[in-house]
PDB file of C-alpha atoms in Angstrom:
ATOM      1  CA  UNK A 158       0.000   0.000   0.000  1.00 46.00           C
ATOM      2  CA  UNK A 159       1.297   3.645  -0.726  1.00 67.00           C
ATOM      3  CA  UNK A 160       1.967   5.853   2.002  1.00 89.00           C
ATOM      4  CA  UNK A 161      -1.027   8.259   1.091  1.00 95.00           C
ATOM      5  CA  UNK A 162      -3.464   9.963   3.262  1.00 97.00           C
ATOM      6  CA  UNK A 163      -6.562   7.836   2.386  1.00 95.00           C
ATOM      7  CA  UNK A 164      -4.352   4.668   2.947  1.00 96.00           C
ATOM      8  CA  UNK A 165      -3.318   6.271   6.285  1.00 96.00           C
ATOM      9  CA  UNK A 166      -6.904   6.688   7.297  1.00 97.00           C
ATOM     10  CA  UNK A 167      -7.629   3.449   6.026  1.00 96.00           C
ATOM     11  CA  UNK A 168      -5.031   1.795   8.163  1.00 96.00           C
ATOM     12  CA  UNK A 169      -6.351   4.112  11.098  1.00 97.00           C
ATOM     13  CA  UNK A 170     -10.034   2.552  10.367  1.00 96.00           C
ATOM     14  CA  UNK A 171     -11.113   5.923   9.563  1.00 97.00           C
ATOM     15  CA  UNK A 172     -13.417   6.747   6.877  1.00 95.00           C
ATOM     16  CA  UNK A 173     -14.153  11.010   6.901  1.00 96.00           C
ATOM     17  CA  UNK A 174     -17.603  11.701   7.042  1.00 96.00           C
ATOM     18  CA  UNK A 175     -19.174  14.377   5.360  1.00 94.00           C
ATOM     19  CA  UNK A 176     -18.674  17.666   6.347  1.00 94.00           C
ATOM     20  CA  UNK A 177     -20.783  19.751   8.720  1.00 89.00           C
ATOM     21  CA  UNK A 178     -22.698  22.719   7.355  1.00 90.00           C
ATOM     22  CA  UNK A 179     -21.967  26.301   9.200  1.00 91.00           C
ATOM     23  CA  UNK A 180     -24.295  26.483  12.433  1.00 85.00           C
ATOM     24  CA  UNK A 181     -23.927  30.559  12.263  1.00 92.00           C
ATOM     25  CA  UNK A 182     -23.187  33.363   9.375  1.00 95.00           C
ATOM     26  CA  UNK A 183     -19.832  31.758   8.483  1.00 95.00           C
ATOM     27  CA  UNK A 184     -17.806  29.535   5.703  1.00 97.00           C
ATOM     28  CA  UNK A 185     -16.381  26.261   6.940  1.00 97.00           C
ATOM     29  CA  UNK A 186     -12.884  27.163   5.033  1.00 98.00           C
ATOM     30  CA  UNK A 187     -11.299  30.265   3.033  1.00 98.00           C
ATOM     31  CA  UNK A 188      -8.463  29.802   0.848  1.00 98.00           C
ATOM     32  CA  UNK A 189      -6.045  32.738   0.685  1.00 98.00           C
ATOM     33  CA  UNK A 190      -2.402  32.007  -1.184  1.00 98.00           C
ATOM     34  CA  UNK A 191      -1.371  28.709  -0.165  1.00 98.00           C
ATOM     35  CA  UNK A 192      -3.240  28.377   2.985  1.00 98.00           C
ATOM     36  CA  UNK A 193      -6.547  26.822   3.794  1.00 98.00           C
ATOM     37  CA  UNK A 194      -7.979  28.236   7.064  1.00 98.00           C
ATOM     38  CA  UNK A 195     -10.655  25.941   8.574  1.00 98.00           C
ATOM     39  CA  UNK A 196     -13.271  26.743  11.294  1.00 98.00           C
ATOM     40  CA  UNK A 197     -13.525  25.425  14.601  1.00 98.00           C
ATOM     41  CA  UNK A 198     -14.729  21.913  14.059  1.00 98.00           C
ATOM     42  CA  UNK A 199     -16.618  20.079  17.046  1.00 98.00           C
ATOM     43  CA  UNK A 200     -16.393  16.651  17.991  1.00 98.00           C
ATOM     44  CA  UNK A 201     -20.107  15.853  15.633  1.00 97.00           C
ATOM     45  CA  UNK A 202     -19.578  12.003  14.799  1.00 95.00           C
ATOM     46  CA  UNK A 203     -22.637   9.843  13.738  1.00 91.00           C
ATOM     47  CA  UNK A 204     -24.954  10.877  16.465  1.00 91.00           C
ATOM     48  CA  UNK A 205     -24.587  14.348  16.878  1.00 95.00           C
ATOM     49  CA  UNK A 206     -22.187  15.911  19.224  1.00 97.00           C
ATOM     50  CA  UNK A 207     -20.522  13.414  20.865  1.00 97.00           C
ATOM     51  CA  UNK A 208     -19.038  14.754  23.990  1.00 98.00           C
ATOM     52  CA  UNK A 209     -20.777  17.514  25.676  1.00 98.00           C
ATOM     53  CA  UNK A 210     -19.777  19.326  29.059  1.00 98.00           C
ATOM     54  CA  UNK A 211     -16.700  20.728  30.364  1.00 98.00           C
ATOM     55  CA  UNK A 212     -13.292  18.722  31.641  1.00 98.00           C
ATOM     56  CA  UNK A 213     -12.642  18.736  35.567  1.00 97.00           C
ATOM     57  CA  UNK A 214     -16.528  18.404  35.815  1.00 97.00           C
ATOM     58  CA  UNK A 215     -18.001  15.295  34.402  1.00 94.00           C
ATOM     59  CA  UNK A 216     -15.869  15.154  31.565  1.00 98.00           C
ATOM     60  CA  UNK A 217     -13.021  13.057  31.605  1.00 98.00           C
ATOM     61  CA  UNK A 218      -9.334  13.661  30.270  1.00 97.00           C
ATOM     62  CA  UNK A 219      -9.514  10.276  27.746  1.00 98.00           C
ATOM     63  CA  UNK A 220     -13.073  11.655  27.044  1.00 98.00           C
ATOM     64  CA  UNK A 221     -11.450  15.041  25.855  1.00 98.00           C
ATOM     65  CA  UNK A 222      -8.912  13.384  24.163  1.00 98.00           C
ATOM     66  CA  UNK A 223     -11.336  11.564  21.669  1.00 98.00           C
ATOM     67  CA  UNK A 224     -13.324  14.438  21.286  1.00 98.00           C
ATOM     68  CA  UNK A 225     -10.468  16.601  20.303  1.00 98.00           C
ATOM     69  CA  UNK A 226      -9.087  13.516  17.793  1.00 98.00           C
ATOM     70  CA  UNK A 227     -13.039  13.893  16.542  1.00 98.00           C
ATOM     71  CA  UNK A 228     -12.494  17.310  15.922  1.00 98.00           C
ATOM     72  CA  UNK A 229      -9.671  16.696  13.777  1.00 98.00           C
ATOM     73  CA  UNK A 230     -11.460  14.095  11.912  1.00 98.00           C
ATOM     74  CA  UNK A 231     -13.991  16.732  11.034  1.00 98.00           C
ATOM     75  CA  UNK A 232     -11.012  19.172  10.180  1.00 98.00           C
ATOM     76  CA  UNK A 233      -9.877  16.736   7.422  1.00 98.00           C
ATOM     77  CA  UNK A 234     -13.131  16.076   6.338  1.00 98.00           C
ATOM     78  CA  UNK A 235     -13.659  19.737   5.637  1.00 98.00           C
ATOM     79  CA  UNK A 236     -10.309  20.159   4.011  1.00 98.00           C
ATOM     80  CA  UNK A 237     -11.734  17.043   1.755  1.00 98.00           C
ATOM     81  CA  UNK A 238     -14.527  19.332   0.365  1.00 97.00           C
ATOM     82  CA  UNK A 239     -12.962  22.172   0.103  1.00 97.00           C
ATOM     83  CA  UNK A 240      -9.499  20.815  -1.409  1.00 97.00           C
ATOM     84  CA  UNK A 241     -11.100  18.112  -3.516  1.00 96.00           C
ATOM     85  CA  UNK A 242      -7.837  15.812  -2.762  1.00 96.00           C
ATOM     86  CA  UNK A 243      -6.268  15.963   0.584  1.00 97.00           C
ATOM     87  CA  UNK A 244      -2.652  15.078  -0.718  1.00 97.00           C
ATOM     88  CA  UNK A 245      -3.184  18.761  -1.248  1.00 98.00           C
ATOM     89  CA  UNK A 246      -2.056  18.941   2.473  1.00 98.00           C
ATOM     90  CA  UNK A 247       1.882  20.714   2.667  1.00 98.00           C
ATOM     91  CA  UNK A 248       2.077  20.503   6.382  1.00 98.00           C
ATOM     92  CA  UNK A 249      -0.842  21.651   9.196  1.00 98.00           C
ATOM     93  CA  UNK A 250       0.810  25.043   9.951  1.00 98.00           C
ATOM     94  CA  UNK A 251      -0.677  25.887  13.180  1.00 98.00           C
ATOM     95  CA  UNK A 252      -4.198  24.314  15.306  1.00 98.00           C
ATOM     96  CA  UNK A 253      -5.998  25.384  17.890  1.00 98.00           C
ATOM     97  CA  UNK A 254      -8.094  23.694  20.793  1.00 98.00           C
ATOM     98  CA  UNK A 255     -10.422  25.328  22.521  1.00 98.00           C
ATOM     99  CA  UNK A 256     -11.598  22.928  25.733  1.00 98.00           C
ATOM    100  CA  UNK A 257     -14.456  23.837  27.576  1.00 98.00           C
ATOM    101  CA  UNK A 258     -13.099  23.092  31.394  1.00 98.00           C
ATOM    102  CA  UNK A 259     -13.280  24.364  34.704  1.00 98.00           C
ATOM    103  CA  UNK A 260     -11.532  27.295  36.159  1.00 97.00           C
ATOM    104  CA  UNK A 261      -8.910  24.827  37.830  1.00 97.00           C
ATOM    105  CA  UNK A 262      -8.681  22.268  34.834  1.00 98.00           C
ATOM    106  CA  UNK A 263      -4.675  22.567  33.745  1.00 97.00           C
ATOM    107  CA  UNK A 264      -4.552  19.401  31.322  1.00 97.00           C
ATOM    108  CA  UNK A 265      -5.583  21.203  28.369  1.00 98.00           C
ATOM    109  CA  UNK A 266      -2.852  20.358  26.219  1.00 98.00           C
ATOM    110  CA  UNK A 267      -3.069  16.802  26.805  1.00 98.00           C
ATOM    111  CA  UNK A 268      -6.460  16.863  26.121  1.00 98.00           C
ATOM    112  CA  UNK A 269      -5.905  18.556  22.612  1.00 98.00           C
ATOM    113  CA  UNK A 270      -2.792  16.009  22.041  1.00 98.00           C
ATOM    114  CA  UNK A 271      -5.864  13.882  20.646  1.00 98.00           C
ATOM    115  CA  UNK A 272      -6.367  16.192  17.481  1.00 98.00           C
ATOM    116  CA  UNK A 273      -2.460  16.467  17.400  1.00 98.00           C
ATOM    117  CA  UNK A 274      -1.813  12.779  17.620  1.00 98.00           C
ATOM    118  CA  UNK A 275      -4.290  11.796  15.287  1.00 98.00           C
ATOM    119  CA  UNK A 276      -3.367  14.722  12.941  1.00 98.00           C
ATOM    120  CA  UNK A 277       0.330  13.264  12.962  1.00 98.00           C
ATOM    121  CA  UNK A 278      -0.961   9.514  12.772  1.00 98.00           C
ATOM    122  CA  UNK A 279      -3.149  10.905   9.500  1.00 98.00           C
ATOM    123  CA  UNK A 280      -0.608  13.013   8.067  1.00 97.00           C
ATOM    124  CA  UNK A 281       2.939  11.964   8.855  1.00 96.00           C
ATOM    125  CA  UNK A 282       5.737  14.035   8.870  1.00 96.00           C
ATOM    126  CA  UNK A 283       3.342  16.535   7.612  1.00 97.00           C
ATOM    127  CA  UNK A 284       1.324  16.444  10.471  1.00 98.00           C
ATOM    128  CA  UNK A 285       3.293  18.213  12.456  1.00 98.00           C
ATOM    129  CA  UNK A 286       2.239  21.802  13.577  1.00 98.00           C
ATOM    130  CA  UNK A 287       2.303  24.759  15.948  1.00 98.00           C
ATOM    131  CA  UNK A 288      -0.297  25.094  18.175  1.00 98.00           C
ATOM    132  CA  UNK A 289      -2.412  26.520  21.409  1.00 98.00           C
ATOM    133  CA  UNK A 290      -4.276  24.865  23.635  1.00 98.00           C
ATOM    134  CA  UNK A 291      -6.947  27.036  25.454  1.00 98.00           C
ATOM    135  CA  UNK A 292      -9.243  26.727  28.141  1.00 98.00           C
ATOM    136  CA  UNK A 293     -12.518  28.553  27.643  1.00 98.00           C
ATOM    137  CA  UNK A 294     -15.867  28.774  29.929  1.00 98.00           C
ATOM    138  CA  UNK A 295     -18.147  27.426  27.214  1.00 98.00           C
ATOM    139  CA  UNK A 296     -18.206  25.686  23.518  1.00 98.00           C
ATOM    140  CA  UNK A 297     -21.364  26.276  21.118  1.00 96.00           C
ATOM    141  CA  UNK A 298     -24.210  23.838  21.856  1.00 97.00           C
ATOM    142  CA  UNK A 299     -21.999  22.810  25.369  1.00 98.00           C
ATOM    143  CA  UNK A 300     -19.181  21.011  23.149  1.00 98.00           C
ATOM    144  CA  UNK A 301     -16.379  19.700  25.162  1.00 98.00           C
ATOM    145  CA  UNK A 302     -13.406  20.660  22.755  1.00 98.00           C
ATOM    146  CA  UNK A 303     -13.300  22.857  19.355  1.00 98.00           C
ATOM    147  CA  UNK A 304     -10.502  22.625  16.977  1.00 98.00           C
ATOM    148  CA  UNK A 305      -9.594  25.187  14.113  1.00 98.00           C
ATOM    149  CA  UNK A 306      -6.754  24.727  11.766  1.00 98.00           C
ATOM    150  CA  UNK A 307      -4.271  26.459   9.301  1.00 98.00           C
ATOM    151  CA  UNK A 308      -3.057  24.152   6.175  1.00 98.00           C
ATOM    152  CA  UNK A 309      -0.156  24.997   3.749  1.00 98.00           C
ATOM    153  CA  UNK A 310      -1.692  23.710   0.589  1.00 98.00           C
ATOM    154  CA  UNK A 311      -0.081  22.818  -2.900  1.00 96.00           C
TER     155      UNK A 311
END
């Protein structure tokens, strides 16, 4: 098998789903040069949202961590529809992870390791990325984690 994207996902038991339609007055991704900016992407799987509430109350670390590798998923699966052909992809230039958490949650960046792990496990070498990791008092429709990203594109 090549090393390609698809046959990474493949090997991941990943299939992308389709992409999420804009809840608000907004575009999923804009191209500008040779970067694709996409949206914050929640953790929507088959049914819905799949991990709602906030981390240090309910919400555990490993349930954070597959929310934010959800996100990711999504992130891909928009760059699908907007690139046509995600070997496309240079490199992920910079993400961001929002996680909805208590005041005295600190394991935010472990949590979004699950969108950079997975992102790295996709992607390879081109996986690899800058990136913050931000605790925030509240997601849209009480999402645990949100994840936004910045693509170098060919």
């Amino acid at each position: 098998m090549t090393d390609t994207i698809d046959s990474r996902l493949a090997a991941l038991g990943v299939v992308l789903p389709s992409p999420a339609a804009p809840a608000a007055n907004y575009v999923p991704c804009v191209t500008t040069g040779n970067l694709l900016f996409v949206s914050g992407q929640l953790p929507i799987g088959a049914k819905g949202i799949e991990v709602v509430g906030k981390l240090g109350a309910g919400v555990s670390s490993d349930d954070g961590r597959a929310a934010a590798r959800l996100c990711a998923i999504n992130v891909l699966a928009q760059a699908r529809a907007a690139l046509g052909d995600l070997e496309r992809i240079v490199r992920v230039v910079k993400l961001v992870g929002f996680v909805n958490c208590t005041g005295d949650f600190a394991d935010q960046p472990k949590v979004v390791n699950g969108a950079s792990d997975f992102l790295v496990d996709a992607l390879g070498e081109r996986g690899r990325h800058a990136r913050s990791a931000v605790g925030v008092a509240s997601l849209p429709f009480g999402a645990a984690v949100e994840v936004e990203a910045i693509l170098e594109i060919a």
